[in-house]
Amino acid sequence: STPASFRAEATGLIAPPAPVANPALQHVLNVQRDVVSAKVDFDARLTVPPTFGAAFPAGRFGDQCRSVAQMISAGMPIPVYKISLGGFDTHSSQRAKHDGLLAQVAQGLSALRDALVEKGAWNRTLIMSYSEFGRRVEANDSGGTDHGTAAPHLILGSTANITGGWYGTQPSLTDLDARGDLKWQIDYRRLYATGLAFLGLPAGGVFSTAVTPVDGLLKP
């Protein structure tokens, strides 16, 4: 959903009536109220969306990056944005697919960063990648790889907030687990704990066990 499509879909909603006794119905009405309130805020802040000198790549991913840049630059009170790019489930022809996908990632995130720098919002932004699973080390017969374990991830931000570099140890291609997959080096929950710390939130409210941010990544 884009800001424009959200505003269009929310146009037909009306502010909910007074509170009701039924908890389930009240929850639905609360959601409706929040949608109406958000739509009013969108109308006020994004009637004329911000423009940027950065060139966003053509396609859905580039459009998402532009929309996020516009909402952040307009001061929308949204703490977390999600953008997605499909196609990484590369069971066949992985090399050719990866070249195109990673080019979209590089161009889109680079433009997003440049746009936020232009608007003075980069120092309060952290970008994190995530995925459901990694890939296997061994290629299959279709020039691709099947579902695996460990995967590389990106965390991008201002040098005022993070210390750039490689975190973790490069997994061995020969010392594999019992299934022949990479052995992960950093618990993925520590990436989320890093994001929570950036937002000033404790990880203990999310994880049932003690999880700490990635050591040394966030600056004090």
Tab-separated table of C-alpha atoms in Angstrom, residues 3-220:
chain	number	residue	atom	x	y	z
A	3	PRO	CA	0.288	6.724	0.904
A	4	ALA	CA	-1.985	7.573	-2.027
A	5	SER	CA	-3.762	4.194	-2.014
A	6	PHE	CA	-4.174	4.294	1.774
A	7	ARG	CA	-5.755	7.727	1.608
A	8	ALA	CA	-8.081	6.603	-1.183
A	9	GLU	CA	-9.183	3.459	0.667
A	10	ALA	CA	-9.696	5.332	3.939
A	11	THR	CA	-11.782	8.098	2.368
A	12	GLY	CA	-15.063	6.212	2.795
A	13	LEU	CA	-14.600	5.599	6.514
A	14	ILE	CA	-16.247	7.767	9.128
A	15	ALA	CA	-15.230	8.452	12.704
A	16	PRO	CA	-16.659	5.698	14.956
A	17	PRO	CA	-19.520	6.362	17.379
A	18	ALA	CA	-19.315	6.455	21.164
A	19	PRO	CA	-17.756	3.483	23.020
A	20	VAL	CA	-19.734	0.234	23.106
A	21	ALA	CA	-19.880	-2.569	25.681
A	22	ASN	CA	-18.813	-5.385	23.336
A	23	PRO	CA	-14.970	-5.689	23.537
A	24	ALA	CA	-14.593	-7.237	20.078
A	25	LEU	CA	-16.725	-4.559	18.442
A	26	GLN	CA	-14.912	-1.860	20.397
A	27	HIS	CA	-11.593	-3.138	19.046
A	28	VAL	CA	-12.905	-2.888	15.481
A	29	LEU	CA	-14.154	0.645	16.157
A	30	ASN	CA	-10.794	1.606	17.668
A	31	VAL	CA	-9.023	0.414	14.522
A	32	GLN	CA	-11.494	2.375	12.400
A	33	ARG	CA	-10.871	5.477	14.495
A	34	ASP	CA	-7.107	5.085	14.125
A	35	VAL	CA	-7.412	4.680	10.343
A	36	VAL	CA	-9.546	7.814	10.081
A	37	SER	CA	-7.084	9.734	12.259
A	38	ALA	CA	-4.137	8.532	10.168
A	39	LYS	CA	-5.938	9.512	6.973
A	40	VAL	CA	-6.484	13.038	8.296
A	41	ASP	CA	-2.786	13.233	9.185
A	42	PHE	CA	-1.783	11.969	5.737
A	43	ASP	CA	-4.007	14.566	4.079
A	44	ALA	CA	-2.474	17.352	6.132
A	45	ARG	CA	1.157	16.338	5.621
A	46	LEU	CA	1.209	14.749	2.171
A	47	THR	CA	-1.214	16.741	0.039
A	48	VAL	CA	1.931	17.925	-1.740
A	49	PRO	CA	4.466	15.095	-1.207
A	50	PRO	CA	8.112	16.088	-0.695
A	51	THR	CA	10.355	15.855	-3.742
A	52	PHE	CA	14.009	14.880	-3.824
A	53	GLY	CA	17.122	15.344	-5.873
A	54	ALA	CA	17.863	11.620	-5.467
A	55	ALA	CA	16.910	9.371	-8.397
A	56	PHE	CA	14.871	6.379	-7.238
A	57	PRO	CA	15.007	3.287	-9.466
A	58	ALA	CA	11.978	2.332	-11.528
A	59	GLY	CA	9.818	-0.456	-10.162
A	60	ARG	CA	7.890	-1.374	-7.038
A	61	PHE	CA	10.901	-1.431	-4.706
A	62	GLY	CA	12.056	2.007	-5.816
A	63	ASP	CA	8.489	3.305	-5.405
A	64	GLN	CA	8.380	1.949	-1.846
A	65	CYS	CA	11.687	3.608	-1.009
A	66	ARG	CA	10.383	6.920	-2.353
A	67	SER	CA	7.141	6.614	-0.356
A	68	VAL	CA	9.041	5.955	2.875
A	69	ALA	CA	11.334	8.915	2.191
A	70	GLN	CA	8.284	11.129	1.636
A	71	MET	CA	6.556	10.025	4.837
A	72	ILE	CA	9.674	10.400	6.985
A	73	SER	CA	10.466	13.789	5.448
A	74	ALA	CA	6.886	14.938	6.014
A	75	GLY	CA	7.181	14.107	9.712
A	76	MET	CA	4.620	11.301	9.803
A	77	PRO	CA	4.511	9.896	13.372
A	78	ILE	CA	5.319	6.337	12.250
A	79	PRO	CA	8.252	4.683	14.068
A	80	VAL	CA	8.741	1.680	11.762
A	81	TYR	CA	8.249	1.270	8.008
A	82	LYS	CA	8.380	-2.023	6.112
A	83	ILE	CA	9.332	-2.313	2.461
A	84	SER	CA	9.817	-5.593	0.646
A	85	LEU	CA	11.397	-7.095	-2.435
A	86	GLY	CA	10.453	-10.610	-3.486
A	87	GLY	CA	12.278	-13.038	-5.726
A	88	PHE	CA	15.100	-14.197	-3.452
A	89	ASP	CA	13.746	-17.765	-3.197
A	90	THR	CA	16.207	-18.731	-5.918
A	91	HIS	CA	15.716	-22.438	-6.582
A	92	SER	CA	16.868	-21.916	-10.180
A	93	SER	CA	19.080	-19.541	-12.196
A	94	GLN	CA	20.264	-17.867	-9.009
A	95	ARG	CA	23.166	-15.864	-10.402
A	96	ALA	CA	21.153	-13.985	-13.016
A	97	LYS	CA	18.293	-13.327	-10.585
A	98	HIS	CA	20.615	-12.153	-7.824
A	99	ASP	CA	22.337	-9.653	-10.089
A	100	GLY	CA	19.041	-7.895	-10.811
A	101	LEU	CA	17.648	-8.133	-7.286
A	102	LEU	CA	20.762	-6.840	-5.560
A	103	ALA	CA	20.983	-3.991	-8.064
A	104	GLN	CA	17.457	-2.952	-7.026
A	105	VAL	CA	18.406	-3.160	-3.350
A	106	ALA	CA	21.564	-1.105	-3.864
A	107	GLN	CA	19.915	1.573	-6.008
A	108	GLY	CA	16.766	1.837	-3.886
A	109	LEU	CA	18.489	2.057	-0.507
A	110	SER	CA	21.129	4.425	-1.862
A	111	ALA	CA	18.414	6.772	-3.144
A	112	LEU	CA	16.504	6.480	0.146
A	113	ARG	CA	19.619	7.389	2.092
A	114	ASP	CA	20.417	10.336	-0.200
A	115	ALA	CA	16.838	11.644	0.045
A	116	LEU	CA	16.854	11.496	3.849
A	117	VAL	CA	20.253	13.195	4.010
A	118	GLU	CA	18.844	15.941	1.770
A	119	LYS	CA	15.902	16.471	4.137
A	120	GLY	CA	17.966	16.244	7.335
A	121	ALA	CA	16.320	13.006	8.479
A	122	TRP	CA	19.150	10.495	8.010
A	123	ASN	CA	20.546	10.986	11.526
A	124	ARG	CA	17.321	9.601	13.002
A	125	THR	CA	16.914	6.660	10.631
A	126	LEU	CA	18.088	3.049	10.810
A	127	ILE	CA	17.558	0.611	7.930
A	128	MET	CA	17.644	-3.137	8.589
A	129	SER	CA	17.210	-6.086	6.248
A	130	TYR	CA	15.491	-9.313	7.251
A	131	SER	CA	14.541	-12.621	5.648
A	132	GLU	CA	12.721	-15.811	6.581
A	133	PHE	CA	15.661	-18.083	5.773
A	134	GLY	CA	19.013	-18.292	4.022
A	135	ARG	CA	20.252	-20.562	1.237
A	136	ARG	CA	22.168	-23.813	1.135
A	137	VAL	CA	25.882	-23.900	0.306
A	138	GLU	CA	25.590	-26.540	-2.412
A	139	ALA	CA	23.901	-25.635	-5.685
A	140	ASN	CA	21.036	-27.768	-6.971
A	141	ASP	CA	20.674	-29.145	-10.497
A	142	SER	CA	18.804	-26.033	-11.675
A	143	GLY	CA	21.560	-23.525	-11.093
A	144	GLY	CA	20.013	-22.376	-7.830
A	145	THR	CA	20.103	-23.121	-4.118
A	146	ASP	CA	17.462	-24.521	-1.809
A	147	HIS	CA	16.348	-23.349	1.629
A	148	GLY	CA	19.206	-23.058	4.103
A	149	THR	CA	20.055	-21.453	7.420
A	150	ALA	CA	22.382	-18.488	7.865
A	151	ALA	CA	22.186	-15.381	5.686
A	152	PRO	CA	23.966	-12.017	5.475
A	153	HIS	CA	22.059	-8.904	6.525
A	154	LEU	CA	22.451	-5.169	6.234
A	155	ILE	CA	22.111	-2.445	8.858
A	156	LEU	CA	22.448	1.070	7.463
A	157	GLY	CA	22.503	4.353	9.308
A	158	SER	CA	24.285	7.604	9.942
A	159	THR	CA	27.855	7.517	11.226
A	160	ALA	CA	26.475	9.583	14.097
A	161	ASN	CA	24.567	6.493	15.256
A	162	ILE	CA	26.372	3.370	14.100
A	163	THR	CA	29.894	2.111	13.546
A	164	GLY	CA	30.143	0.627	10.078
A	165	GLY	CA	31.931	-2.599	9.309
A	166	TRP	CA	31.601	-6.360	9.173
A	167	TYR	CA	30.018	-7.912	12.271
A	168	GLY	CA	30.334	-11.593	13.039
A	169	THR	CA	32.664	-14.200	11.580
A	170	GLN	CA	32.508	-15.321	7.962
A	171	PRO	CA	30.848	-18.785	8.107
A	172	SER	CA	33.014	-21.681	6.990
A	173	LEU	CA	32.146	-23.337	3.680
A	174	THR	CA	33.616	-26.624	4.889
A	175	ASP	CA	32.646	-26.778	8.574
A	176	LEU	CA	28.901	-27.184	8.037
A	177	ASP	CA	26.068	-28.448	10.218
A	178	ALA	CA	24.582	-31.948	10.013
A	179	ARG	CA	22.408	-30.980	7.022
A	180	GLY	CA	25.275	-29.433	5.114
A	181	ASP	CA	24.202	-25.864	5.884
A	182	LEU	CA	26.141	-22.861	7.146
A	183	LYS	CA	26.508	-22.461	10.893
A	184	TRP	CA	25.143	-19.077	11.887
A	185	GLN	CA	27.464	-16.730	13.757
A	186	ILE	CA	25.066	-14.101	15.168
A	187	ASP	CA	21.630	-14.908	16.610
A	188	TYR	CA	19.160	-13.087	14.349
A	189	ARG	CA	17.291	-11.856	17.422
A	190	ARG	CA	20.287	-9.650	18.216
A	191	LEU	CA	19.579	-7.704	15.015
A	192	TYR	CA	16.066	-6.987	16.253
A	193	ALA	CA	17.443	-6.111	19.694
A	194	THR	CA	19.725	-3.604	17.950
A	195	GLY	CA	16.724	-2.032	16.231
A	196	LEU	CA	14.823	-1.860	19.517
A	197	ALA	CA	17.792	-0.202	21.214
A	198	PHE	CA	17.929	2.390	18.426
A	199	LEU	CA	14.272	3.178	19.187
A	200	GLY	CA	15.046	3.388	22.900
A	201	LEU	CA	13.045	0.251	23.708
A	202	PRO	CA	14.119	-2.679	25.919
A	203	ALA	CA	14.524	-6.065	24.246
A	204	GLY	CA	13.101	-7.733	27.345
A	205	GLY	CA	9.606	-6.678	26.383
A	206	VAL	CA	9.822	-8.687	23.152
A	207	PHE	CA	12.009	-11.744	23.775
A	208	SER	CA	11.408	-14.389	26.435
A	209	THR	CA	15.146	-14.902	26.954
A	210	ALA	CA	17.944	-12.381	27.386
A	211	VAL	CA	18.930	-10.969	23.989
A	212	THR	CA	21.422	-8.127	23.585
A	213	PRO	CA	22.157	-5.808	20.641
A	214	VAL	CA	25.075	-6.584	18.340
A	215	ASP	CA	28.205	-5.520	20.233
A	216	GLY	CA	29.692	-2.189	19.180
A	217	LEU	CA	27.297	-1.468	16.325
A	218	LEU	CA	25.247	1.309	17.922
A	219	LYS	CA	27.137	4.289	19.246
A	220	PRO	CA	26.331	5.398	22.819
